[in-house]
Every structure is written in C-alpha cells, then in structure tokens.
C-alpha cells in the first residue's frame, strides 16, 4: 500500500501483511492470530473487518496487533464467520489513522472491505481522473483507488466488479476483498507479492505467508498463481478466474527480496520454503566469497539462516556473537537518520567472550544505506575482534523499489553511489563480498519462476506511470 498526495518525503512504498478467512465460527479471533504471525510484515497499524453474512463490523488502530486488540471485548464485537485483516508496514511520515486498513465502504451494490499488500503504480493517474469526475477520497493511499473503481464498475455481481476494477490497475497487489457473501483474493499478473491458500474443516483461508496457517493448524493448499482471482464461498468450492488471461509462471516477476529478507524463514511462498532458499544463499555466498575467519556470526534475526548456510558450506563454526534486543522495532524504518543511527546501537550488542581476538565473518542479508553495517563493524571491533569480513547474502541494492518494499531514493542507497571497495572502506571492514545476481538466480532451491530484481539494477518489470514515482526515480 502506498501513500499518495503528500509531500515527496512522504511518498514511500511499503509491504504489508494480509489475512482472510471464510466459514469459521471464530473468524475474527483467527484473523487476529493470523495477523500476529504476520506482524513482521507491518508494524504501523492493524485492523480487522468481519461479517456474519448480513452486517459488517470493523476495528482498526495504530500500533502492533497485540496493542490494537489488547481489549478482548473488541474481538467479541467483530461478529461472524468471515473476516479479513491487515498489518501495515511502518513508513516515514504516513502514520495516519485514516490510512489504516482494511477499508470498509458502502456503495450501490452493498458493502465491501479491502486489504492490500503492494503498490499500485498508476494510482495517482486513476485518482486524478476520478476526482475530476467528482469522486471524494477519504484516505491518501493507492489502495482506495481500487474501491472507487469497484463502485464505478457497471458489471452485475461484486466478483465481476472486482475483476473489472483490478484489470485497470498496474503494479504490485496481493489483495483481499470481503463482502457478506464472499472472500475474494487477487494476485497481480506479475505475482510480485506472495499470497497463499489454506483450508481447515470447511473454512478457507488466504494469507500473505504460510506461517499464519501454521499457528492456526490450517492446512496449506497452494500458492495463488500469477494473475489469479479466487472467489471463496461459505458452501461451494473455490472458483478461480484469470482476468489478465493465464500467465506462464516463469514470465512473472515475483519479488526476490521476499526470499532474501522480508518473509519469515518458516514460511512457504512462491512455491518454496524461505528457510531452504535463504540457507542456500548463504552457502552460495561462501562459495563466491570465502573468508579466512575463525567464526561466522549472523545479524539476528534476519540473517540467521543465511549465516548458517555460510557456516555449513565453509566449515567455519557458527557463533552467536551479536545479541538483538527484541523490544525495539526494525531500525531501517525509523524516520530520521539520527534516530536510525541510535536505533542500530540500541538494537544489537556484542558478546565479547565470543568475538575477542577472533577473525569474524559477519553475514547479513542486505546493505541498504550502510548505517547498520558501519555500526556493527565498530561494535565488533570494540569487542576485540582482530579481523572483520562482511558477507552479504544478496547483490548490491542500486535502485529503489516501486512495488511495495520500503527502500530509500537512489541518492541514499550506498551501492548506487559507491563501489564495493568504497563501501568496504566506509563501513570499516577488512573485506566485503556480495552474493552475485547470477549466483542468486541459479540457486537450486529457488523456484523457477520469473523474479523482479530491479533493486539490483535489472529493468523495472512494470512501467512506472505516476509522476510521484517517476520523480523519486529521478526521471520525472
Ligand atoms: P542499512 O542500515 O540501511 O544498510 O539497513 C540494512 C539492514 O536493514 C539490513 O541488515 C536488513 O536486515 C534491513 N533491511 C533491508 N531492507 C529492508 C526493508 N525494506 N525494510 C526494513 N529493513 C530492511
């Protein structure tokens, strides 16, 4: 979901967590737990809309799932056997209650709620057109545009209106829609963001990642196909449609960063276990950039799995040299550079007994601005390490994402502005090695589907139409 019509500083992309269920007596509670499991995908706000087949009920708030739903009574008021939920990714300057999802609207065909993960790249153009025709928008998000398109559609049934509406938007969107009758899931034809289908007894579930199903004992059924629109009913079997026509899997552009960083290692997305792929990234990194080191350490928690892979492939023992304070949010998404700098120091501390006089290989999943790596090198040197070798389990990030991952502008991406040697010097490491793009794409465990690797310098798979996005890209 992206925030539009605000100052340029506020225009950011973000990932989110979405969850839906139809046909379970405890729908709101299940959704609450599902959102809990997806908390890593968004910490800014949480919300649930439920239905008992007649009325719809909503509750949303700013903050973590546990904080928003801290009062049990709230869940009891979310009646019904079907619900959708949403966790919103923290972003710079867009922490507004009005933008919390799911959005619930009343229109000529009834009520509909929507949860969105991704970023619609022609939202501003569509919004301008609709505003000129008299539409009044209640939020500053791209997601609301889809609801307006649904209301504009002259098709007969709500699923047809949804299909008609989403065929007009471009970009990255895994979306859930809830009406009194249906739970509808949609994945854009490029398949940027994950969306998985599950089942338990007679209830059907949709979630960004399968880790939400594991918590609930829901059986994983399958990943949605690129461009699939699935209609889940209370009593009938699911129906699938392909509004853009059926797509070849390998022509998609699934976000490879979901495997690198974003999804939880215990999840199964895009046809494979994240843990398996991430571990192989670490192993491939060890083959491409061996390190003369006594120990391998991870930057917990995001690089634990890749660091294990590096250690197994290299034979260098894996140690817990850094401890993470789990009560601090993700440092990357703090609003200013100053706070971000303090944040990284607050977040990690070093274990002297492990690091002292050791040649240390640190494996991290990615370098964005370089702030974290620079501070970690200092921290580890202060703990007495004799050498520090940084290994990154992804290629250099040289371009911003317009499809839902929160990356800064090019001028703040360290690899867009410095060579690997300059970065090594800047962060103060003894050596630095990045996984190559070819190495990443050739991993055996990586499903053979097409990937978006635009952040590593490949072409953007969907043209960016919005002026705001183009400005950010620097080719306004
Ligand atoms: P930086 O200090 O800007 O180089 O941040 C790098 C760290 O941020 C990496 O170690 C990742 O674990 C984490 N990271 C990478 N991409 C993202 C993202 N889109 N959102 C939040 N954290 C991220």
PDB file of C-alpha atoms in Angstrom, residues 263-375:
ATOM      1  CA  UNK A 263       9.222 -13.216   4.555  1.00  0.00           C
ATOM      2  CA  UNK A 264       9.664 -15.330   7.647  1.00  0.00           C
ATOM      3  CA  UNK A 265      12.039 -18.315   7.235  1.00  0.00           C
ATOM      4  CA  UNK A 266       9.325 -20.744   8.378  1.00  0.00           C
ATOM      5  CA  UNK A 267       7.028 -19.601   5.550  1.00  0.00           C
ATOM      6  CA  UNK A 268       6.426 -21.260   2.217  1.00  0.00           C
ATOM      7  CA  UNK A 269       5.981 -18.673  -0.557  1.00  0.00           C
ATOM      8  CA  UNK A 270       6.167 -18.689  -4.367  1.00  0.00           C
ATOM      9  CA  UNK A 271       6.443 -22.489  -4.247  1.00  0.00           C
ATOM     10  CA  UNK A 272       9.322 -22.981  -1.816  1.00  0.00           C
ATOM     11  CA  UNK A 273      10.365 -22.795   1.829  1.00  0.00           C
ATOM     12  CA  UNK A 274      12.018 -19.459   2.609  1.00  0.00           C
ATOM     13  CA  UNK A 275      14.408 -21.184   5.004  1.00  0.00           C
ATOM     14  CA  UNK A 276      15.648 -23.534   2.295  1.00  0.00           C
ATOM     15  CA  UNK A 277      16.307 -20.766  -0.225  1.00  0.00           C
ATOM     16  CA  UNK A 278      17.869 -18.430   2.335  1.00  0.00           C
ATOM     17  CA  UNK A 279      20.229 -21.128   3.602  1.00  0.00           C
ATOM     18  CA  UNK A 280      21.362 -21.829   0.046  1.00  0.00           C
ATOM     19  CA  UNK A 281      22.001 -18.103  -0.444  1.00  0.00           C
ATOM     20  CA  UNK A 282      24.448 -18.305   2.479  1.00  0.00           C
ATOM     21  CA  UNK A 283      26.108 -21.401   1.040  1.00  0.00           C
ATOM     22  CA  UNK A 284      26.468 -19.832  -2.407  1.00  0.00           C
ATOM     23  CA  UNK A 285      27.909 -16.693  -0.783  1.00  0.00           C
ATOM     24  CA  UNK A 286      30.532 -18.846   0.964  1.00  0.00           C
ATOM     25  CA  UNK A 287      31.470 -20.378  -2.407  1.00  0.00           C
ATOM     26  CA  UNK A 288      31.670 -16.986  -4.134  1.00  0.00           C
ATOM     27  CA  UNK A 289      33.414 -15.091  -1.318  1.00  0.00           C
ATOM     28  CA  UNK A 290      35.210 -17.430   1.073  1.00  0.00           C
ATOM     29  CA  UNK A 291      36.514 -15.781   4.245  1.00  0.00           C
ATOM     30  CA  UNK A 292      39.634 -16.524   6.268  1.00  0.00           C
ATOM     31  CA  UNK A 293      37.790 -16.419   9.573  1.00  0.00           C
ATOM     32  CA  UNK A 294      37.592 -18.253  12.916  1.00  0.00           C
ATOM     33  CA  UNK A 295      33.858 -17.785  13.389  1.00  0.00           C
ATOM     34  CA  UNK A 296      30.731 -16.916  11.380  1.00  0.00           C
ATOM     35  CA  UNK A 297      28.120 -14.722  13.020  1.00  0.00           C
ATOM     36  CA  UNK A 298      24.691 -13.539  11.904  1.00  0.00           C
ATOM     37  CA  UNK A 299      22.970 -10.199  12.335  1.00  0.00           C
ATOM     38  CA  UNK A 300      19.965 -11.527  14.204  1.00  0.00           C
ATOM     39  CA  UNK A 301      17.304 -12.348  13.254  1.00  0.00           C
ATOM     40  CA  UNK A 302      17.101 -11.557   9.555  1.00  0.00           C
ATOM     41  CA  UNK A 303      20.396 -13.170   8.513  1.00  0.00           C
ATOM     42  CA  UNK A 304      20.429 -16.186  10.879  1.00  0.00           C
ATOM     43  CA  UNK A 305      19.507 -18.672   8.176  1.00  0.00           C
ATOM     44  CA  UNK A 306      21.918 -17.335   5.546  1.00  0.00           C
ATOM     45  CA  UNK A 307      24.730 -17.282   8.137  1.00  0.00           C
ATOM     46  CA  UNK A 308      24.043 -20.939   8.969  1.00  0.00           C
ATOM     47  CA  UNK A 309      24.286 -21.769   5.274  1.00  0.00           C
ATOM     48  CA  UNK A 310      27.599 -19.883   5.044  1.00  0.00           C
ATOM     49  CA  UNK A 311      28.940 -21.707   8.090  1.00  0.00           C
ATOM     50  CA  UNK A 312      27.886 -25.151   6.830  1.00  0.00           C
ATOM     51  CA  UNK A 313      29.379 -24.601   3.377  1.00  0.00           C
ATOM     52  CA  UNK A 314      32.646 -23.075   4.660  1.00  0.00           C
ATOM     53  CA  UNK A 315      33.086 -25.352   7.674  1.00  0.00           C
ATOM     54  CA  UNK A 316      33.686 -22.263   9.860  1.00  0.00           C
ATOM     55  CA  UNK A 317      31.786 -22.581  13.163  1.00  0.00           C
ATOM     56  CA  UNK A 318      28.634 -20.530  13.626  1.00  0.00           C
ATOM     57  CA  UNK A 319      28.598 -18.489  16.840  1.00  0.00           C
ATOM     58  CA  UNK A 320      26.143 -16.103  18.454  1.00  0.00           C
ATOM     59  CA  UNK A 321      28.340 -13.007  18.555  1.00  0.00           C
ATOM     60  CA  UNK A 322      25.554 -10.438  18.431  1.00  0.00           C
ATOM     61  CA  UNK A 323      22.502 -10.268  20.652  1.00  0.00           C
ATOM     62  CA  UNK A 324      19.413  -8.477  19.493  1.00  0.00           C
ATOM     63  CA  UNK A 325      17.122  -6.506  21.755  1.00  0.00           C
ATOM     64  CA  UNK A 326      13.711  -7.702  20.565  1.00  0.00           C
ATOM     65  CA  UNK A 327      11.802  -4.841  22.109  1.00  0.00           C
ATOM     66  CA  UNK A 328      12.984  -2.289  19.557  1.00  0.00           C
ATOM     67  CA  UNK A 329      11.305  -2.016  16.162  1.00  0.00           C
ATOM     68  CA  UNK A 330      13.097  -2.513  12.865  1.00  0.00           C
ATOM     69  CA  UNK A 331      15.775   0.163  12.712  1.00  0.00           C
ATOM     70  CA  UNK A 332      15.502   0.653   8.964  1.00  0.00           C
ATOM     71  CA  UNK A 333      12.065   2.205   9.208  1.00  0.00           C
ATOM     72  CA  UNK A 334      12.775   4.845  11.806  1.00  0.00           C
ATOM     73  CA  UNK A 335      12.015   8.302  10.457  1.00  0.00           C
ATOM     74  CA  UNK A 336      15.334  10.170  10.546  1.00  0.00           C
ATOM     75  CA  UNK A 337      18.945   9.171  10.000  1.00  0.00           C
ATOM     76  CA  UNK A 338      19.818  10.326  13.533  1.00  0.00           C
ATOM     77  CA  UNK A 339      17.225   8.079  15.182  1.00  0.00           C
ATOM     78  CA  UNK A 340      18.168   5.284  12.806  1.00  0.00           C
ATOM     79  CA  UNK A 341      21.772   5.536  13.988  1.00  0.00           C
ATOM     80  CA  UNK A 342      20.882   5.363  17.673  1.00  0.00           C
ATOM     81  CA  UNK A 343      18.376   2.622  16.814  1.00  0.00           C
ATOM     82  CA  UNK A 344      21.004   0.258  15.396  1.00  0.00           C
ATOM     83  CA  UNK A 345      23.155   0.640  18.523  1.00  0.00           C
ATOM     84  CA  UNK A 346      20.187   0.041  20.777  1.00  0.00           C
ATOM     85  CA  UNK A 347      19.180  -2.965  18.744  1.00  0.00           C
ATOM     86  CA  UNK A 348      22.395  -5.009  18.793  1.00  0.00           C
ATOM     87  CA  UNK A 349      25.013  -5.716  21.425  1.00  0.00           C
ATOM     88  CA  UNK A 350      28.178  -7.757  21.088  1.00  0.00           C
ATOM     89  CA  UNK A 351      29.278 -10.822  23.040  1.00  0.00           C
ATOM     90  CA  UNK A 352      32.887 -10.043  23.955  1.00  0.00           C
ATOM     91  CA  UNK A 353      33.805 -13.557  25.036  1.00  0.00           C
ATOM     92  CA  UNK A 354      32.999 -14.822  21.558  1.00  0.00           C
ATOM     93  CA  UNK A 355      34.456 -12.004  19.474  1.00  0.00           C
ATOM     94  CA  UNK A 356      37.695 -11.127  21.303  1.00  0.00           C
ATOM     95  CA  UNK A 357      40.818 -11.829  19.226  1.00  0.00           C
ATOM     96  CA  UNK A 358      38.746 -13.627  16.583  1.00  0.00           C
ATOM     97  CA  UNK A 359      38.694 -13.221  12.835  1.00  0.00           C
ATOM     98  CA  UNK A 360      34.962 -12.730  12.343  1.00  0.00           C
ATOM     99  CA  UNK A 361      32.848 -13.277   9.217  1.00  0.00           C
ATOM    100  CA  UNK A 362      29.535 -11.421   9.618  1.00  0.00           C
ATOM    101  CA  UNK A 363      26.772 -12.499   7.269  1.00  0.00           C
ATOM    102  CA  UNK A 364      23.939 -10.011   6.706  1.00  0.00           C
ATOM    103  CA  UNK A 365      21.019 -10.250   4.292  1.00  0.00           C
ATOM    104  CA  UNK A 366      21.460  -6.847   2.635  1.00  0.00           C
ATOM    105  CA  UNK A 367      23.027  -3.410   2.815  1.00  0.00           C
ATOM    106  CA  UNK A 368      20.683  -0.521   2.100  1.00  0.00           C
ATOM    107  CA  UNK A 369      22.169   2.727   3.398  1.00  0.00           C
ATOM    108  CA  UNK A 370      25.137   1.100   5.110  1.00  0.00           C
ATOM    109  CA  UNK A 371      24.258   2.518   8.527  1.00  0.00           C
ATOM    110  CA  UNK A 372      23.777  -0.878  10.172  1.00  0.00           C
ATOM    111  CA  UNK A 373      26.963  -2.438   8.772  1.00  0.00           C
ATOM    112  CA  UNK A 374      29.107   0.547   9.766  1.00  0.00           C
ATOM    113  CA  UNK A 375      27.831   0.464  13.338  1.00  0.00           C
TER     114      UNK A 375
END
